[in-house]
Amino acid sequence: MSDDEQTPRTAGGTADGKAAGGADGTTGGPRPEEIRFFGTTWVDHTGHYGLRRAGLAVGALAAAVAACFVLRFAFQGLQIADTGGLVNGLVIVMFAVCSAIACRKTWEGFQRRPDDPAREDSLRSLKTIGFIGSLLAYGARCLTEAPGEKLRRAEYEAALARHEKRRGSRTGNPAARKKSKRGK
């Protein structure tokens, strides 16, 4: 990947919030933010968008099922080791709680930007333990839209509206406006 591909883009265009120029060197306004696995096809639903959504939904749900089987084998290992009922119960509760929190936080991440990024970073290990919940949230969200599409669409449309408003206020002949003000 080049440095340009790794630079996060905002709904306003570039990483610094300025409107990005078009491919022909003109200012084309804000560019949509890319979504993993979808790129910018979420804007107009081109490029096999529906197939990608269906494939990712099936893949995420299949990965969640496979992860459940892996956890089942790990739990059977604990039973074979005869660690006791308390440890077995704590492991089950830990994975259930972490999966529920990871599912909720992942789902919230599709609806709004995090208020405190540092807090989200501190929850990363909890979300890693509850990866099944994150996979379920991702798979369920793929059934209705690209994960985060609604949030990014609202941001993109707001950026387009701001761009058009700025562009509209700059159109016209400035000399004619100055002349009309002097005549009053």
PDB file of C-alpha atoms in Angstrom:
ATOM      1  CA  MET A   1       0.000   0.000   0.000  1.00  0.00           C
ATOM      2  CA  SER A   2       1.181   3.495  -0.695  1.00  0.00           C
ATOM      3  CA  ASP A   3       1.082   6.291   1.851  1.00  0.00           C
ATOM      4  CA  ASP A   4      -1.892   7.822   0.020  1.00  0.00           C
ATOM      5  CA  GLU A   5      -3.937   4.645   0.502  1.00  0.00           C
ATOM      6  CA  GLN A   6      -3.128   4.515   4.215  1.00  0.00           C
ATOM      7  CA  THR A   7      -4.058   8.140   4.878  1.00  0.00           C
ATOM      8  CA  PRO A   8      -7.543   8.270   6.408  1.00  0.00           C
ATOM      9  CA  ARG A   9      -9.958  10.414   4.443  1.00  0.00           C
ATOM     10  CA  THR A  10     -12.751  12.396   5.966  1.00  0.00           C
ATOM     11  CA  ALA A  11     -16.101  13.017   4.356  1.00  0.00           C
ATOM     12  CA  GLY A  12     -14.720  16.382   3.261  1.00  0.00           C
ATOM     13  CA  GLY A  13     -12.111  14.800   0.957  1.00  0.00           C
ATOM     14  CA  THR A  14      -8.534  14.602   2.186  1.00  0.00           C
ATOM     15  CA  ALA A  15      -7.173  13.812   5.610  1.00  0.00           C
ATOM     16  CA  ASP A  16      -6.894  17.507   6.457  1.00  0.00           C
ATOM     17  CA  GLY A  17     -10.563  18.106   5.621  1.00  0.00           C
ATOM     18  CA  LYS A  18      -9.970  20.045   2.395  1.00  0.00           C
ATOM     19  CA  ALA A  19     -11.928  19.249  -0.724  1.00  0.00           C
ATOM     20  CA  ALA A  20     -10.020  16.842  -2.902  1.00  0.00           C
ATOM     21  CA  GLY A  21      -9.281  17.649  -6.500  1.00  0.00           C
ATOM     22  CA  GLY A  22     -10.663  15.540  -9.296  1.00  0.00           C
ATOM     23  CA  ALA A  23      -8.627  13.260 -11.525  1.00  0.00           C
ATOM     24  CA  ASP A  24      -8.426  15.984 -14.200  1.00  0.00           C
ATOM     25  CA  GLY A  25      -6.911  18.524 -11.786  1.00  0.00           C
ATOM     26  CA  THR A  26     -10.143  20.415 -11.088  1.00  0.00           C
ATOM     27  CA  THR A  27     -11.721  20.775  -7.696  1.00  0.00           C
ATOM     28  CA  GLY A  28     -14.409  18.126  -7.732  1.00  0.00           C
ATOM     29  CA  GLY A  29     -15.591  18.577  -4.199  1.00  0.00           C
ATOM     30  CA  PRO A  30     -15.526  16.089  -1.368  1.00  0.00           C
ATOM     31  CA  ARG A  31     -14.853  12.441  -2.044  1.00  0.00           C
ATOM     32  CA  PRO A  32     -16.734   9.659  -0.283  1.00  0.00           C
ATOM     33  CA  GLU A  33     -14.901   7.772   2.439  1.00  0.00           C
ATOM     34  CA  GLU A  34     -14.040   4.197   1.531  1.00  0.00           C
ATOM     35  CA  ILE A  35     -15.541   1.266   3.401  1.00  0.00           C
ATOM     36  CA  ARG A  36     -13.485  -1.897   3.785  1.00  0.00           C
ATOM     37  CA  PHE A  37     -14.408  -4.518   1.142  1.00  0.00           C
ATOM     38  CA  PHE A  38     -16.684  -2.000  -0.615  1.00  0.00           C
ATOM     39  CA  GLY A  39     -14.444   0.927  -1.511  1.00  0.00           C
ATOM     40  CA  THR A  40     -16.696   3.718  -2.717  1.00  0.00           C
ATOM     41  CA  THR A  41     -19.232   1.450  -4.436  1.00  0.00           C
ATOM     42  CA  TRP A  42     -21.631   2.113  -1.540  1.00  0.00           C
ATOM     43  CA  VAL A  43     -22.342   5.584  -2.953  1.00  0.00           C
ATOM     44  CA  ASP A  44     -24.183   4.371  -6.056  1.00  0.00           C
ATOM     45  CA  HIS A  45     -24.336   0.603  -5.360  1.00  0.00           C
ATOM     46  CA  THR A  46     -22.249  -0.366  -8.379  1.00  0.00           C
ATOM     47  CA  GLY A  47     -19.533  -2.974  -8.804  1.00  0.00           C
ATOM     48  CA  HIS A  48     -21.481  -6.007  -7.537  1.00  0.00           C
ATOM     49  CA  TYR A  49     -22.378  -4.184  -4.331  1.00  0.00           C
ATOM     50  CA  GLY A  50     -25.263  -6.555  -3.526  1.00  0.00           C
ATOM     51  CA  LEU A  51     -23.133  -9.649  -4.085  1.00  0.00           C
ATOM     52  CA  ARG A  52     -20.391  -8.263  -1.872  1.00  0.00           C
ATOM     53  CA  ARG A  53     -22.877  -7.556   0.899  1.00  0.00           C
ATOM     54  CA  ALA A  54     -24.375 -11.036   0.661  1.00  0.00           C
ATOM     55  CA  GLY A  55     -20.960 -12.673   0.505  1.00  0.00           C
ATOM     56  CA  LEU A  56     -19.654 -10.749   3.496  1.00  0.00           C
ATOM     57  CA  ALA A  57     -22.796 -11.476   5.500  1.00  0.00           C
ATOM     58  CA  VAL A  58     -22.501 -15.202   4.822  1.00  0.00           C
ATOM     59  CA  GLY A  59     -18.739 -15.115   5.453  1.00  0.00           C
ATOM     60  CA  ALA A  60     -19.048 -13.262   8.763  1.00  0.00           C
ATOM     61  CA  LEU A  61     -21.810 -15.534  10.015  1.00  0.00           C
ATOM     62  CA  ALA A  62     -19.883 -18.643   8.905  1.00  0.00           C
ATOM     63  CA  ALA A  63     -16.776 -17.345  10.683  1.00  0.00           C
ATOM     64  CA  ALA A  64     -18.865 -16.804  13.835  1.00  0.00           C
ATOM     65  CA  VAL A  65     -20.143 -20.399  13.657  1.00  0.00           C
ATOM     66  CA  ALA A  66     -16.599 -21.705  13.115  1.00  0.00           C
ATOM     67  CA  ALA A  67     -15.393 -19.625  16.054  1.00  0.00           C
ATOM     68  CA  CYS A  68     -18.108 -21.150  18.242  1.00  0.00           C
ATOM     69  CA  PHE A  69     -16.837 -24.611  17.345  1.00  0.00           C
ATOM     70  CA  VAL A  70     -13.275 -23.601  18.209  1.00  0.00           C
ATOM     71  CA  LEU A  71     -14.444 -22.230  21.564  1.00  0.00           C
ATOM     72  CA  ARG A  72     -16.369 -25.449  22.161  1.00  0.00           C
ATOM     73  CA  PHE A  73     -13.190 -27.459  21.638  1.00  0.00           C
ATOM     74  CA  ALA A  74     -11.326 -25.141  24.010  1.00  0.00           C
ATOM     75  CA  PHE A  75     -14.066 -25.596  26.599  1.00  0.00           C
ATOM     76  CA  GLN A  76     -13.853 -29.371  26.180  1.00  0.00           C
ATOM     77  CA  GLY A  77     -10.129 -29.033  26.861  1.00  0.00           C
ATOM     78  CA  LEU A  78     -10.960 -27.311  30.134  1.00  0.00           C
ATOM     79  CA  GLN A  79     -13.344 -30.137  31.021  1.00  0.00           C
ATOM     80  CA  ILE A  80     -10.707 -32.745  30.227  1.00  0.00           C
ATOM     81  CA  ALA A  81      -8.214 -30.850  32.385  1.00  0.00           C
ATOM     82  CA  ASP A  82     -10.781 -31.074  35.181  1.00  0.00           C
ATOM     83  CA  THR A  83     -10.301 -27.453  36.202  1.00  0.00           C
ATOM     84  CA  GLY A  84     -13.543 -27.373  38.144  1.00  0.00           C
ATOM     85  CA  GLY A  85     -16.994 -25.897  37.794  1.00  0.00           C
ATOM     86  CA  LEU A  86     -16.025 -22.401  38.895  1.00  0.00           C
ATOM     87  CA  VAL A  87     -13.388 -21.962  36.181  1.00  0.00           C
ATOM     88  CA  ASN A  88     -15.685 -23.446  33.538  1.00  0.00           C
ATOM     89  CA  GLY A  89     -18.466 -21.084  34.562  1.00  0.00           C
ATOM     90  CA  LEU A  90     -16.165 -18.058  34.590  1.00  0.00           C
ATOM     91  CA  VAL A  91     -14.921 -18.876  31.080  1.00  0.00           C
ATOM     92  CA  ILE A  92     -18.483 -19.142  29.770  1.00  0.00           C
ATOM     93  CA  VAL A  93     -19.554 -15.903  31.447  1.00  0.00           C
ATOM     94  CA  MET A  94     -16.408 -14.100  30.252  1.00  0.00           C
ATOM     95  CA  PHE A  95     -16.960 -15.035  26.604  1.00  0.00           C
ATOM     96  CA  ALA A  96     -20.682 -14.286  26.796  1.00  0.00           C
ATOM     97  CA  VAL A  97     -20.219 -10.850  28.371  1.00  0.00           C
ATOM     98  CA  CYS A  98     -17.309  -9.903  26.109  1.00  0.00           C
ATOM     99  CA  SER A  99     -19.242 -11.040  23.035  1.00  0.00           C
ATOM    100  CA  ALA A 100     -22.285  -9.013  24.052  1.00  0.00           C
ATOM    101  CA  ILE A 101     -20.205  -5.888  24.667  1.00  0.00           C
ATOM    102  CA  ALA A 102     -18.253  -6.374  21.431  1.00  0.00           C
ATOM    103  CA  CYS A 103     -21.490  -6.817  19.480  1.00  0.00           C
ATOM    104  CA  ARG A 104     -22.975  -3.652  20.962  1.00  0.00           C
ATOM    105  CA  LYS A 105     -19.852  -1.556  20.447  1.00  0.00           C
ATOM    106  CA  THR A 106     -19.408  -2.813  16.880  1.00  0.00           C
ATOM    107  CA  TRP A 107     -23.044  -2.046  16.074  1.00  0.00           C
ATOM    108  CA  GLU A 108     -22.727   1.447  17.608  1.00  0.00           C
ATOM    109  CA  GLY A 109     -19.617   2.016  15.509  1.00  0.00           C
ATOM    110  CA  PHE A 110     -21.722   1.611  12.378  1.00  0.00           C
ATOM    111  CA  GLN A 111     -24.182   4.267  13.539  1.00  0.00           C
ATOM    112  CA  ARG A 112     -21.936   7.065  14.874  1.00  0.00           C
ATOM    113  CA  ARG A 113     -18.309   7.993  15.298  1.00  0.00           C
ATOM    114  CA  PRO A 114     -16.847   7.235  18.733  1.00  0.00           C
ATOM    115  CA  ASP A 115     -17.012  10.143  21.169  1.00  0.00           C
ATOM    116  CA  ASP A 116     -13.753   9.182  22.852  1.00  0.00           C
ATOM    117  CA  PRO A 117     -11.259   7.318  20.621  1.00  0.00           C
ATOM    118  CA  ALA A 118      -9.026   6.610  23.629  1.00  0.00           C
ATOM    119  CA  ARG A 119     -11.870   4.746  25.308  1.00  0.00           C
ATOM    120  CA  GLU A 120     -12.449   2.729  22.134  1.00  0.00           C
ATOM    121  CA  ASP A 121      -8.754   1.818  22.107  1.00  0.00           C
ATOM    122  CA  SER A 122      -8.998   0.633  25.710  1.00  0.00           C
ATOM    123  CA  LEU A 123     -11.903  -1.636  24.729  1.00  0.00           C
ATOM    124  CA  ARG A 124      -9.919  -3.247  21.915  1.00  0.00           C
ATOM    125  CA  SER A 125      -8.811  -6.237  24.013  1.00  0.00           C
ATOM    126  CA  LEU A 126     -12.351  -6.795  25.257  1.00  0.00           C
ATOM    127  CA  LYS A 127     -13.609  -6.707  21.657  1.00  0.00           C
ATOM    128  CA  THR A 128     -10.891  -9.168  20.695  1.00  0.00           C
ATOM    129  CA  ILE A 129     -12.050 -11.640  23.340  1.00  0.00           C
ATOM    130  CA  GLY A 130     -15.665 -11.152  22.243  1.00  0.00           C
ATOM    131  CA  PHE A 131     -14.851 -11.474  18.548  1.00  0.00           C
ATOM    132  CA  ILE A 132     -17.914 -13.652  17.975  1.00  0.00           C
ATOM    133  CA  GLY A 133     -20.161 -10.729  18.889  1.00  0.00           C
ATOM    134  CA  SER A 134     -18.295  -8.471  16.477  1.00  0.00           C
ATOM    135  CA  LEU A 135     -18.650 -11.044  13.696  1.00  0.00           C
ATOM    136  CA  LEU A 136     -22.366 -11.384  14.383  1.00  0.00           C
ATOM    137  CA  ALA A 137     -22.857  -7.604  14.339  1.00  0.00           C
ATOM    138  CA  TYR A 138     -20.897  -7.290  11.091  1.00  0.00           C
ATOM    139  CA  GLY A 139     -22.832 -10.124   9.448  1.00  0.00           C
ATOM    140  CA  ALA A 140     -26.195  -8.773  10.571  1.00  0.00           C
ATOM    141  CA  ARG A 141     -25.347  -5.269   9.367  1.00  0.00           C
ATOM    142  CA  CYS A 142     -24.296  -6.636   5.953  1.00  0.00           C
ATOM    143  CA  LEU A 143     -27.821  -7.984   5.541  1.00  0.00           C
ATOM    144  CA  THR A 144     -29.229  -4.430   5.404  1.00  0.00           C
ATOM    145  CA  GLU A 145     -26.349  -2.239   4.171  1.00  0.00           C
ATOM    146  CA  ALA A 146     -22.585  -2.004   3.942  1.00  0.00           C
ATOM    147  CA  PRO A 147     -21.391  -1.681   7.549  1.00  0.00           C
ATOM    148  CA  GLY A 148     -21.193   2.042   8.287  1.00  0.00           C
ATOM    149  CA  GLU A 149     -22.875   3.067   5.018  1.00  0.00           C
ATOM    150  CA  LYS A 150     -25.649   5.100   6.642  1.00  0.00           C
ATOM    151  CA  LEU A 151     -23.178   7.076   8.761  1.00  0.00           C
ATOM    152  CA  ARG A 152     -20.805   7.723   5.879  1.00  0.00           C
ATOM    153  CA  ARG A 153     -23.667   8.603   3.515  1.00  0.00           C
ATOM    154  CA  ALA A 154     -24.971  11.243   5.954  1.00  0.00           C
ATOM    155  CA  GLU A 155     -21.472  12.692   6.373  1.00  0.00           C
ATOM    156  CA  TYR A 156     -20.847  12.637   2.616  1.00  0.00           C
ATOM    157  CA  GLU A 157     -24.161  14.311   1.777  1.00  0.00           C
ATOM    158  CA  ALA A 158     -23.518  16.985   4.413  1.00  0.00           C
ATOM    159  CA  ALA A 159     -20.053  17.594   2.943  1.00  0.00           C
ATOM    160  CA  LEU A 160     -21.558  17.834  -0.554  1.00  0.00           C
ATOM    161  CA  ALA A 161     -24.162  20.324   0.677  1.00  0.00           C
ATOM    162  CA  ARG A 162     -21.459  22.447   2.363  1.00  0.00           C
ATOM    163  CA  HIS A 163     -19.365  22.297  -0.803  1.00  0.00           C
ATOM    164  CA  GLU A 164     -22.279  23.356  -3.010  1.00  0.00           C
ATOM    165  CA  LYS A 165     -23.152  26.169  -0.628  1.00  0.00           C
ATOM    166  CA  ARG A 166     -19.574  27.475  -0.682  1.00  0.00           C
ATOM    167  CA  ARG A 167     -19.408  27.067  -4.435  1.00  0.00           C
ATOM    168  CA  GLY A 168     -22.744  28.783  -4.948  1.00  0.00           C
ATOM    169  CA  SER A 169     -21.754  31.799  -2.888  1.00  0.00           C
ATOM    170  CA  ARG A 170     -18.631  32.319  -5.027  1.00  0.00           C
ATOM    171  CA  THR A 171     -20.326  32.268  -8.419  1.00  0.00           C
ATOM    172  CA  GLY A 172     -21.065  35.369 -10.402  1.00  0.00           C
ATOM    173  CA  ASN A 173     -19.091  38.421 -11.405  1.00  0.00           C
ATOM    174  CA  PRO A 174     -17.563  40.075  -8.335  1.00  0.00           C
ATOM    175  CA  ALA A 175     -17.142  43.373 -10.183  1.00  0.00           C
ATOM    176  CA  ALA A 176     -20.878  43.530 -10.862  1.00  0.00           C
ATOM    177  CA  ARG A 177     -21.662  42.985  -7.197  1.00  0.00           C
ATOM    178  CA  LYS A 178     -19.292  45.730  -6.095  1.00  0.00           C
ATOM    179  CA  LYS A 179     -20.763  48.133  -8.656  1.00  0.00           C
ATOM    180  CA  SER A 180     -24.315  47.481  -7.502  1.00  0.00           C
ATOM    181  CA  LYS A 181     -23.325  48.109  -3.869  1.00  0.00           C
ATOM    182  CA  ARG A 182     -21.731  51.451  -4.759  1.00  0.00           C
ATOM    183  CA  GLY A 183     -24.788  52.607  -6.630  1.00  0.00           C
ATOM    184  CA  LYS A 184     -27.041  52.241  -3.588  1.00  0.00           C
TER     185      LYS A 184
END
